[in-house]
JSON list of C-alpha atoms in Angstrom, two decimals:
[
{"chain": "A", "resi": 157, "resn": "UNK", "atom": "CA", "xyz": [0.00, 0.00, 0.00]},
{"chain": "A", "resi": 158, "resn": "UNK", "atom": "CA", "xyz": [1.60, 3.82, -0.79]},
{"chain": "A", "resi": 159, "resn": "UNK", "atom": "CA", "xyz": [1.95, 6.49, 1.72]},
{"chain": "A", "resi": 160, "resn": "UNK", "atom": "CA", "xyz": [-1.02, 8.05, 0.07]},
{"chain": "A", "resi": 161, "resn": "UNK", "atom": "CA", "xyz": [-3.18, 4.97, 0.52]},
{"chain": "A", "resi": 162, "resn": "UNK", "atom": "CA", "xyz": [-2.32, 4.06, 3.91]},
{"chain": "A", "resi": 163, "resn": "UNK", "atom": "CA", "xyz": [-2.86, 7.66, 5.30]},
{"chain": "A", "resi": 164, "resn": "UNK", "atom": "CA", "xyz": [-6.46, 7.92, 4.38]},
{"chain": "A", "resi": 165, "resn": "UNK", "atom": "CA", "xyz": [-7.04, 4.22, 5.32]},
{"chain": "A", "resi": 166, "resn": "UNK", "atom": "CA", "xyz": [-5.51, 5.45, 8.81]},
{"chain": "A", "resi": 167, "resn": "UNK", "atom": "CA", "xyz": [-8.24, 8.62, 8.47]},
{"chain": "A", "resi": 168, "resn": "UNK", "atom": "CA", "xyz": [-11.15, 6.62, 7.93]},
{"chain": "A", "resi": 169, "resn": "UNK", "atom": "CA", "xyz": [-10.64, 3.99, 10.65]},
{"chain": "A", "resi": 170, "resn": "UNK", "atom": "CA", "xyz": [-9.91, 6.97, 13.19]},
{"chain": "A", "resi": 171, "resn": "UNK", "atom": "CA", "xyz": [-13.29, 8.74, 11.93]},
{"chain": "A", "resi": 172, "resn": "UNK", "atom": "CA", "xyz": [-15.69, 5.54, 12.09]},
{"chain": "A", "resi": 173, "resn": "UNK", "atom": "CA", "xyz": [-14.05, 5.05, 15.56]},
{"chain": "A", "resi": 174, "resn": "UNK", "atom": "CA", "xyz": [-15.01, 8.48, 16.63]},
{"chain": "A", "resi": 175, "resn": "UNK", "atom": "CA", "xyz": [-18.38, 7.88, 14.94]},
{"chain": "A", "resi": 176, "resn": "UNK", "atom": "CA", "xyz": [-18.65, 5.07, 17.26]},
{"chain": "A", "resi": 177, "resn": "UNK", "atom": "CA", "xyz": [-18.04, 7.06, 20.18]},
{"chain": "A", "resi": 178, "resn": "UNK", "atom": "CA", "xyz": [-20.03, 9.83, 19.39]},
{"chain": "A", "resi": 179, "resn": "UNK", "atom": "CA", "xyz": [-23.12, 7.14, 19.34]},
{"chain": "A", "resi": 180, "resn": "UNK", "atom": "CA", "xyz": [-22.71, 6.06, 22.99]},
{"chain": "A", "resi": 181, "resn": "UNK", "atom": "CA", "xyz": [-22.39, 9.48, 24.82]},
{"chain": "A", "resi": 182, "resn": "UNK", "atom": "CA", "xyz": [-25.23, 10.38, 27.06]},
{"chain": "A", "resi": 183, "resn": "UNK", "atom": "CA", "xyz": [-27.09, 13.76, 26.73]},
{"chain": "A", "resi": 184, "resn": "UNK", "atom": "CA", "xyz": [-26.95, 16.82, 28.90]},
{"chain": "A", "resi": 185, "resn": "UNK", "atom": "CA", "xyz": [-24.72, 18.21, 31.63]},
{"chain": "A", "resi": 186, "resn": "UNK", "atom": "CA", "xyz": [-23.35, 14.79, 32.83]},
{"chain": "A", "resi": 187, "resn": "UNK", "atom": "CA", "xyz": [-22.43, 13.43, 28.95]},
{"chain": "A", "resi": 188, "resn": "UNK", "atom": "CA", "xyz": [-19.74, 11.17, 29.66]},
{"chain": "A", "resi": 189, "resn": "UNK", "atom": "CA", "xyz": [-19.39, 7.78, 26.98]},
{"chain": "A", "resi": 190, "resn": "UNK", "atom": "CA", "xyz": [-21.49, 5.28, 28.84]},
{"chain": "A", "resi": 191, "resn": "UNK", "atom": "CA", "xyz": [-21.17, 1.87, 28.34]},
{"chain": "A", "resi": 192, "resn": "UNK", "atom": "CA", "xyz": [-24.90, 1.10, 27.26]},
{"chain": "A", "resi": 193, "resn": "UNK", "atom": "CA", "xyz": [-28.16, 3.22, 27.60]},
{"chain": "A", "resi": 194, "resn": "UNK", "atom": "CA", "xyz": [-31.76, 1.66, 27.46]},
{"chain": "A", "resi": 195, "resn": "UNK", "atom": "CA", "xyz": [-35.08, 3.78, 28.19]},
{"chain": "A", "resi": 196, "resn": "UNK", "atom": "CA", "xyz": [-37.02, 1.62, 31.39]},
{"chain": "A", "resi": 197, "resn": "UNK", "atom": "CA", "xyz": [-40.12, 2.90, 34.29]},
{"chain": "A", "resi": 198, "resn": "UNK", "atom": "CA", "xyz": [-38.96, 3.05, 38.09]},
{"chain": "A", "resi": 199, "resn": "UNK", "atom": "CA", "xyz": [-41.70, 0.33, 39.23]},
{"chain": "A", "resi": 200, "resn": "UNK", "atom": "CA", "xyz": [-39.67, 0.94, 43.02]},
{"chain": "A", "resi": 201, "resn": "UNK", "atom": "CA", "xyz": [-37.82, 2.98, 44.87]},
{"chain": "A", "resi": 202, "resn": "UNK", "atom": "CA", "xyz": [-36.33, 0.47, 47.52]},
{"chain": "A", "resi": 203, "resn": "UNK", "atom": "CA", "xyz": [-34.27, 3.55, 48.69]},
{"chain": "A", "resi": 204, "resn": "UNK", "atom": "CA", "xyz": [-32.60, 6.78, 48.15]},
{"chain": "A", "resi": 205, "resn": "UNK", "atom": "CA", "xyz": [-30.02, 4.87, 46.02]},
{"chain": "A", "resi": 206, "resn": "UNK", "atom": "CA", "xyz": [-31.44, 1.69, 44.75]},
{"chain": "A", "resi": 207, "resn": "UNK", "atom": "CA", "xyz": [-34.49, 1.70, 42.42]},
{"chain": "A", "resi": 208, "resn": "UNK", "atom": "CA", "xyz": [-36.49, -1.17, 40.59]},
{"chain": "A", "resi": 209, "resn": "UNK", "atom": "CA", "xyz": [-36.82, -0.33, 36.72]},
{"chain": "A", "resi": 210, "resn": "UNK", "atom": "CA", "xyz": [-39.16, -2.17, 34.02]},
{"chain": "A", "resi": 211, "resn": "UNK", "atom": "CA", "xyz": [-37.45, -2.50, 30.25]},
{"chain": "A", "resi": 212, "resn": "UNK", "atom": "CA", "xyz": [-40.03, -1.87, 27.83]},
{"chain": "A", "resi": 213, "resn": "UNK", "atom": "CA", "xyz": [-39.44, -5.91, 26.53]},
{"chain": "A", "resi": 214, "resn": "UNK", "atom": "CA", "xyz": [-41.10, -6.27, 30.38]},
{"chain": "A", "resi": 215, "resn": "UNK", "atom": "CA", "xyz": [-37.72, -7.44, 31.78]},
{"chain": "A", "resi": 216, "resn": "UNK", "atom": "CA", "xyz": [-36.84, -6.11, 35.03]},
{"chain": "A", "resi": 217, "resn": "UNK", "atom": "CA", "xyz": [-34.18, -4.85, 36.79]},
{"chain": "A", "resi": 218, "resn": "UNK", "atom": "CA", "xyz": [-32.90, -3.69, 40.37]},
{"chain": "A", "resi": 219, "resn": "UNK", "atom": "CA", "xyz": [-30.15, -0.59, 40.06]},
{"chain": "A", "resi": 220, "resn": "UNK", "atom": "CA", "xyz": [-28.14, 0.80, 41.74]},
{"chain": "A", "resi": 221, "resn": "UNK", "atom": "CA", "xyz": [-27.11, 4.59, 41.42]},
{"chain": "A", "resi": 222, "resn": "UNK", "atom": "CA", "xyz": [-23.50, 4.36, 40.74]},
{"chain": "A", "resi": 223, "resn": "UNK", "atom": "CA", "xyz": [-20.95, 6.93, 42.59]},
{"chain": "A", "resi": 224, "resn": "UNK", "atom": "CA", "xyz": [-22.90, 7.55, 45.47]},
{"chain": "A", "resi": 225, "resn": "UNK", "atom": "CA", "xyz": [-24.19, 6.53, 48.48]},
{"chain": "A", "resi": 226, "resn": "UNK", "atom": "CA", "xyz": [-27.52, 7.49, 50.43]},
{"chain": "A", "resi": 227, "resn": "UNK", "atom": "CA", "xyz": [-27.70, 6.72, 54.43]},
{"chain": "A", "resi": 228, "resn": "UNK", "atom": "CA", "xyz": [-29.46, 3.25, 55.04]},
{"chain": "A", "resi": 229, "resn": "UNK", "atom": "CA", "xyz": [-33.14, 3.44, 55.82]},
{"chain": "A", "resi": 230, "resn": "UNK", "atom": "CA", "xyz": [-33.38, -0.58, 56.56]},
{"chain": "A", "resi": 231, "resn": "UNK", "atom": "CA", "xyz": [-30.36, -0.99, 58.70]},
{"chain": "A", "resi": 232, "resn": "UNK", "atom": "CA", "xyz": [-28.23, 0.74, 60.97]},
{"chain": "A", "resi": 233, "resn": "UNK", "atom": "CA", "xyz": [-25.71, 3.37, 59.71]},
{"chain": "A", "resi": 234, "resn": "UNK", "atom": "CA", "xyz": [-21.98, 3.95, 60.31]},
{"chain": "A", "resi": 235, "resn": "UNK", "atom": "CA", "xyz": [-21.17, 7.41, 60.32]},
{"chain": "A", "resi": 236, "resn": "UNK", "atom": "CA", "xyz": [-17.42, 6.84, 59.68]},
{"chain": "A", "resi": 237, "resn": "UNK", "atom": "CA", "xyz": [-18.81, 5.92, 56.28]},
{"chain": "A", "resi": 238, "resn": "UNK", "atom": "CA", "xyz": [-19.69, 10.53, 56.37]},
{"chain": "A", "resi": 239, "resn": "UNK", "atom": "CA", "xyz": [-16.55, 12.12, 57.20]},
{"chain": "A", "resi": 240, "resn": "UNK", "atom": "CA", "xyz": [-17.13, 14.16, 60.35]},
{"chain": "A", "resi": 241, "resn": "UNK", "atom": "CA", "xyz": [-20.77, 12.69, 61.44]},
{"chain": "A", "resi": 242, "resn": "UNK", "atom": "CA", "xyz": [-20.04, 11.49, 65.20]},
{"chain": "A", "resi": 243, "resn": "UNK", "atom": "CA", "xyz": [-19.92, 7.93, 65.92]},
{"chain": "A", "resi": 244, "resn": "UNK", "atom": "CA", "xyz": [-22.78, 8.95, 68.49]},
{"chain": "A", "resi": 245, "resn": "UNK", "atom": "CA", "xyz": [-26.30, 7.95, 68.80]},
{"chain": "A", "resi": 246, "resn": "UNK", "atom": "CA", "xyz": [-27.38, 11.82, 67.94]},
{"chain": "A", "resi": 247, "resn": "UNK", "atom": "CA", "xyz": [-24.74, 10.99, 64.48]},
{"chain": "A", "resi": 248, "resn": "UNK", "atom": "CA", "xyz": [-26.94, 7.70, 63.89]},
{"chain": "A", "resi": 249, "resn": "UNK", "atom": "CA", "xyz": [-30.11, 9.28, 64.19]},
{"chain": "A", "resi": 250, "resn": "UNK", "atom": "CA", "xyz": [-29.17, 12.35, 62.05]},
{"chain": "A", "resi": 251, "resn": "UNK", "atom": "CA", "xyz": [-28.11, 10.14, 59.03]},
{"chain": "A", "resi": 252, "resn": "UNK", "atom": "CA", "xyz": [-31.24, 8.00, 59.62]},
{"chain": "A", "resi": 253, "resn": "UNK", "atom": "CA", "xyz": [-33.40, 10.71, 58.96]},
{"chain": "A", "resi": 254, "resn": "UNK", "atom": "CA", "xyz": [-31.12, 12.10, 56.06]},
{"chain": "A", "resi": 255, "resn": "UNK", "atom": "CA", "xyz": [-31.77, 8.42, 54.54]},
{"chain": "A", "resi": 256, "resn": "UNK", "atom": "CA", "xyz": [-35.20, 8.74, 54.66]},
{"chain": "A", "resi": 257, "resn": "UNK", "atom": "CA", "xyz": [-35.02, 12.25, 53.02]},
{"chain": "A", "resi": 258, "resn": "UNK", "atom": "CA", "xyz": [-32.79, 10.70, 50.46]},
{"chain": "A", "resi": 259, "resn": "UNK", "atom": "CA", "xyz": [-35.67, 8.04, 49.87]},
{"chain": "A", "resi": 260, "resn": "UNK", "atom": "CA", "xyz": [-38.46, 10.90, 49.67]},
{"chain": "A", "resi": 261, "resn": "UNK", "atom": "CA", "xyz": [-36.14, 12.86, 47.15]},
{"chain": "A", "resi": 262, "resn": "UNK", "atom": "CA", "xyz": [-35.44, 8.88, 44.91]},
{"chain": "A", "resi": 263, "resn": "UNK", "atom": "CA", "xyz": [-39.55, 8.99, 45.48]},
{"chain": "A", "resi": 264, "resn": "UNK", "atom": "CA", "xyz": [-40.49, 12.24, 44.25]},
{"chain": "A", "resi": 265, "resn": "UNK", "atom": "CA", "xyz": [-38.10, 12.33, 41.43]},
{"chain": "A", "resi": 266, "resn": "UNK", "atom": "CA", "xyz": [-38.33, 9.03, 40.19]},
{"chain": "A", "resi": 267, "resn": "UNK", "atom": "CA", "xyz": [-41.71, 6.90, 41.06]},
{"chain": "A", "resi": 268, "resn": "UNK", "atom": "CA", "xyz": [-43.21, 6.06, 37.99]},
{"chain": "A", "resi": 269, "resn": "UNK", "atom": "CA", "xyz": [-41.09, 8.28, 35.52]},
{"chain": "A", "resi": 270, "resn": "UNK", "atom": "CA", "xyz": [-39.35, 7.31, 32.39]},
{"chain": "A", "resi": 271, "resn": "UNK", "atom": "CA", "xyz": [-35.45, 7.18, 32.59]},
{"chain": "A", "resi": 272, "resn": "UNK", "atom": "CA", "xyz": [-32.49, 6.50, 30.90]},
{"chain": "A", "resi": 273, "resn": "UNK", "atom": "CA", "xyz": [-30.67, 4.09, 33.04]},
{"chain": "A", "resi": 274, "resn": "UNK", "atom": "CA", "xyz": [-27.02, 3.88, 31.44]},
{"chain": "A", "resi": 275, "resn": "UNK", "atom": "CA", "xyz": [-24.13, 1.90, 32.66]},
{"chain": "A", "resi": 276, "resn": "UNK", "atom": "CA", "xyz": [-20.31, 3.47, 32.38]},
{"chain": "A", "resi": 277, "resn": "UNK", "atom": "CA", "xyz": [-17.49, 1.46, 30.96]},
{"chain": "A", "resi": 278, "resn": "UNK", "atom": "CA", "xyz": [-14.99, 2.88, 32.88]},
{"chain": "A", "resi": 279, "resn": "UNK", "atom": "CA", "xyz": [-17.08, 1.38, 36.33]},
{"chain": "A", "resi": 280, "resn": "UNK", "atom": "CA", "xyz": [-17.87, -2.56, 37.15]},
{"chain": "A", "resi": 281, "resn": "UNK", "atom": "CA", "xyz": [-21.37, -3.06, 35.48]},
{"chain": "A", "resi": 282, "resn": "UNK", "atom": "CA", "xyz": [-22.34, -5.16, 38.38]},
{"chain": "A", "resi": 283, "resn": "UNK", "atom": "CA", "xyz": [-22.32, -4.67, 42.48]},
{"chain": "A", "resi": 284, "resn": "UNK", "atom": "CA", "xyz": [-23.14, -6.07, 45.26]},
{"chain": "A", "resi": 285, "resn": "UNK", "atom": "CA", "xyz": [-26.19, -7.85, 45.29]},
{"chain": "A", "resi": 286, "resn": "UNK", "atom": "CA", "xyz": [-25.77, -8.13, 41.99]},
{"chain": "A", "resi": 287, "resn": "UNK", "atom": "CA", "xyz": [-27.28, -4.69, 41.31]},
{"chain": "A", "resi": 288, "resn": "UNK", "atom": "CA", "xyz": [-26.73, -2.98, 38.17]},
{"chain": "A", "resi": 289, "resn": "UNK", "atom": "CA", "xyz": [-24.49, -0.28, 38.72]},
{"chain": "A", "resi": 290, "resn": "UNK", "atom": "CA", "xyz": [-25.79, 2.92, 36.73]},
{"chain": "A", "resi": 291, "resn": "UNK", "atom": "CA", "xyz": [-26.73, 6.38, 36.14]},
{"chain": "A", "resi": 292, "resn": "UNK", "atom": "CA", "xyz": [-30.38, 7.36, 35.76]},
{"chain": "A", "resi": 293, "resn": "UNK", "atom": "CA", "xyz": [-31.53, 10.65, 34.19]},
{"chain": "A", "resi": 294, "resn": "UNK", "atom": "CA", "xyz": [-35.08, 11.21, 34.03]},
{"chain": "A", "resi": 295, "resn": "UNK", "atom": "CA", "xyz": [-36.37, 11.43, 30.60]},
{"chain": "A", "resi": 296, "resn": "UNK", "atom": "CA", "xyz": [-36.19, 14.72, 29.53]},
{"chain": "A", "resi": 297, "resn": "UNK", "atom": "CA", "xyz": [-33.66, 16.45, 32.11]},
{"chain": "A", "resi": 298, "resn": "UNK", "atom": "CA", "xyz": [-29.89, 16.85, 31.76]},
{"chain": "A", "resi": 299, "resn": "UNK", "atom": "CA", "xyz": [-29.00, 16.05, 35.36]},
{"chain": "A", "resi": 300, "resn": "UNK", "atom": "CA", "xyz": [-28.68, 12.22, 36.68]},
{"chain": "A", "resi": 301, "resn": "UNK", "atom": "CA", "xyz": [-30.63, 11.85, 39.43]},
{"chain": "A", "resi": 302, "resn": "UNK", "atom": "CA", "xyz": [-27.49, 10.49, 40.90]},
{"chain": "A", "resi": 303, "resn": "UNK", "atom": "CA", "xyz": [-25.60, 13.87, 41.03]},
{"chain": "A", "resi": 304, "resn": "UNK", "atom": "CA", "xyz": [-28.83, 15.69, 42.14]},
{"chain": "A", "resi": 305, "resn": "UNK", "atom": "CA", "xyz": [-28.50, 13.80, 45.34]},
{"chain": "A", "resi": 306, "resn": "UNK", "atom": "CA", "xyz": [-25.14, 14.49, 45.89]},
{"chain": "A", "resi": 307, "resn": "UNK", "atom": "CA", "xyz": [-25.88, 18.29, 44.87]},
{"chain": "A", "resi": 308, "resn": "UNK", "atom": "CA", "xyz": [-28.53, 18.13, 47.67]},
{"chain": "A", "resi": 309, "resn": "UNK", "atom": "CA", "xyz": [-26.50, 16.77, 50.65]},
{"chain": "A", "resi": 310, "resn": "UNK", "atom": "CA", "xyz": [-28.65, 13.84, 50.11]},
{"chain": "A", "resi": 311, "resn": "UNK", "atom": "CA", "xyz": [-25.66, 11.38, 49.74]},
{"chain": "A", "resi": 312, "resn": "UNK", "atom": "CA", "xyz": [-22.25, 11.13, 50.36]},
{"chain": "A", "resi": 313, "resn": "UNK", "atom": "CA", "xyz": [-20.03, 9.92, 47.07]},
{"chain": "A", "resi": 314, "resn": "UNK", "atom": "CA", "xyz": [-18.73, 5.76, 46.70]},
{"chain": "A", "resi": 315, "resn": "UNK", "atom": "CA", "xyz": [-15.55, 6.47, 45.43]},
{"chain": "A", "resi": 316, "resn": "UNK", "atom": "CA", "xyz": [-15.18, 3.53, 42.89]},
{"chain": "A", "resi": 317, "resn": "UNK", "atom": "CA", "xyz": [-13.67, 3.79, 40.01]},
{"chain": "A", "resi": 318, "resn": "UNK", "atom": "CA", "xyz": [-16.35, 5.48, 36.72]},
{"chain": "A", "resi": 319, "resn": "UNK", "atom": "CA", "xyz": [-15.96, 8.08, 34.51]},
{"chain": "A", "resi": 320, "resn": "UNK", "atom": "CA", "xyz": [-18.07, 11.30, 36.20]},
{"chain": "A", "resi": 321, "resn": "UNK", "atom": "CA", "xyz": [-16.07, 10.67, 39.62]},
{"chain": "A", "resi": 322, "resn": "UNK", "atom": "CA", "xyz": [-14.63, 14.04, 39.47]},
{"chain": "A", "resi": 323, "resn": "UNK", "atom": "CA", "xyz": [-17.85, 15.84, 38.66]},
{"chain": "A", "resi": 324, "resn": "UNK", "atom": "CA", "xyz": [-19.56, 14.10, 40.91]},
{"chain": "A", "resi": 325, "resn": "UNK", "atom": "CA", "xyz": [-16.67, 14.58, 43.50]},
{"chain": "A", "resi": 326, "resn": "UNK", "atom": "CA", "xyz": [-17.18, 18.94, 43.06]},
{"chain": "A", "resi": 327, "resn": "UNK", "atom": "CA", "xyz": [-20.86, 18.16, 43.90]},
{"chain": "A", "resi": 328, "resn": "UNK", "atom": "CA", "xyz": [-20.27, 16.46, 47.18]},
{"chain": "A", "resi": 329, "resn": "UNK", "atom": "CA", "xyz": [-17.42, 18.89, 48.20]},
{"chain": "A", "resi": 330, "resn": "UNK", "atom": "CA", "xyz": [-20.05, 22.16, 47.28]},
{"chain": "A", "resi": 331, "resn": "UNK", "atom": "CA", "xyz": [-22.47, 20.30, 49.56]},
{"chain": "A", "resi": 332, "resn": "UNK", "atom": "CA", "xyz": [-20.04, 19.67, 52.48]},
{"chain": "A", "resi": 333, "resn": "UNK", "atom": "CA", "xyz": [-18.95, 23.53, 52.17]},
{"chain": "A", "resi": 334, "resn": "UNK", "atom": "CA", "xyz": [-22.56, 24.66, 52.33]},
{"chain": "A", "resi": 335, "resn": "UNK", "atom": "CA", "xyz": [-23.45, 22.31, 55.33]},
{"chain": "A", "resi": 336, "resn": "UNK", "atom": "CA", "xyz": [-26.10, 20.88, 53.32]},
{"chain": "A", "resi": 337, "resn": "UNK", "atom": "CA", "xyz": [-27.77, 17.26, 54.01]},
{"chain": "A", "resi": 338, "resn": "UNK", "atom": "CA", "xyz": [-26.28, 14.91, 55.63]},
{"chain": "A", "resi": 339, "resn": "UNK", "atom": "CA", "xyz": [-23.60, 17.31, 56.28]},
{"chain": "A", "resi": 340, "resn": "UNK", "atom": "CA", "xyz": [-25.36, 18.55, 58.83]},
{"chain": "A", "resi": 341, "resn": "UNK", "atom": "CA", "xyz": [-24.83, 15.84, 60.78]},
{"chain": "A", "resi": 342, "resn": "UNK", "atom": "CA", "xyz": [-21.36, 16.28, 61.38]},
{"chain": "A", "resi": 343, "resn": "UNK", "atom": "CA", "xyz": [-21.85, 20.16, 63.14]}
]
């Protein structure tokens, strides 16, 4: 092959690879390439950060909103797990009512709605539980419902390894700064 030939072989590949990429980026303020998207109903909200979803091929699912973490509504919680909530009764009790805020917030936002729940490539597509790990943006908005609760104090970020860490990371730390959420729990 000539110099000529193998340079725009070398152009095309690179362009249908970006084409590729440019098909699996999500929409709106948290567009990050995702490893798969697929449209699905919240049937549940088991919690402020674990929902049940319905595919539209009537498959279901149980998620799990990557990157963060709400305070436990079911079980006790450990308020090393929030830097600077006391290990104290008073500590407990404050992040057991933030949890059930968090689960309100999950409630309003999501009970019923149409999402996009898509997975990251750069994060394990499974958890614990064997959750799917994922973001979920209500149909329509530009936000994941996943940084909204770290926006509102509602959750505290599960540093893991996915792609929107660091945005999501700025979210927590403006919470934290404006003593919002669970945050208030540690004053």
């Amino acid at each position: 092959m000539t110099g000529v030939g193998a340079r725009r072989t070398l152009v095309v590949a690179v362009l249908l690879a970006l084409a590729g990429c440019a098909a699996s980026v999500s929409p709106g303020a948290d567009a990050t390439p995702t490893a798969g998207e697929r449209t699905a109903t919240v049937v549940d909200v088991v919690d402020g950060d674990t929902l049940e979803v319905r595919y539209p091929d009537g498959s279901e699912d149980r998620v799990r909103l990557l990157g963060v973490d709400t305070p436990e509504t079911r079980a006790d919680n450990s308020p090393g797990e929030f830097e600077g909530v006391p290990d104290t009764d008073a500590g407990r009790a404050c992040l057991a009512d933030w949890g059930d805020r968090a689960t309100a917030f999950a409630e309003e936002r999501l009970a019923g709605e149409r999402v996009v729940v898509a997975t990251d490539a750069a994060a394990d597509r499974r958890g614990g539980y064997d959750r799917l790990l994922a973001y979920v943006t209500v149909d329509g908005r530009d936000q994941s419902v996943n940084r909204a609760l770290l926006a509102g104090g509602y959750a505290r970020l599960y540093d893991t390894e996915f792609a929107r860490r660091d945005a999501f990371a700025a979210a927590e730390r403006r919470a934290r700064a404006a003593e919002t959420g669970v945050w208030t729990c540690a004053g």
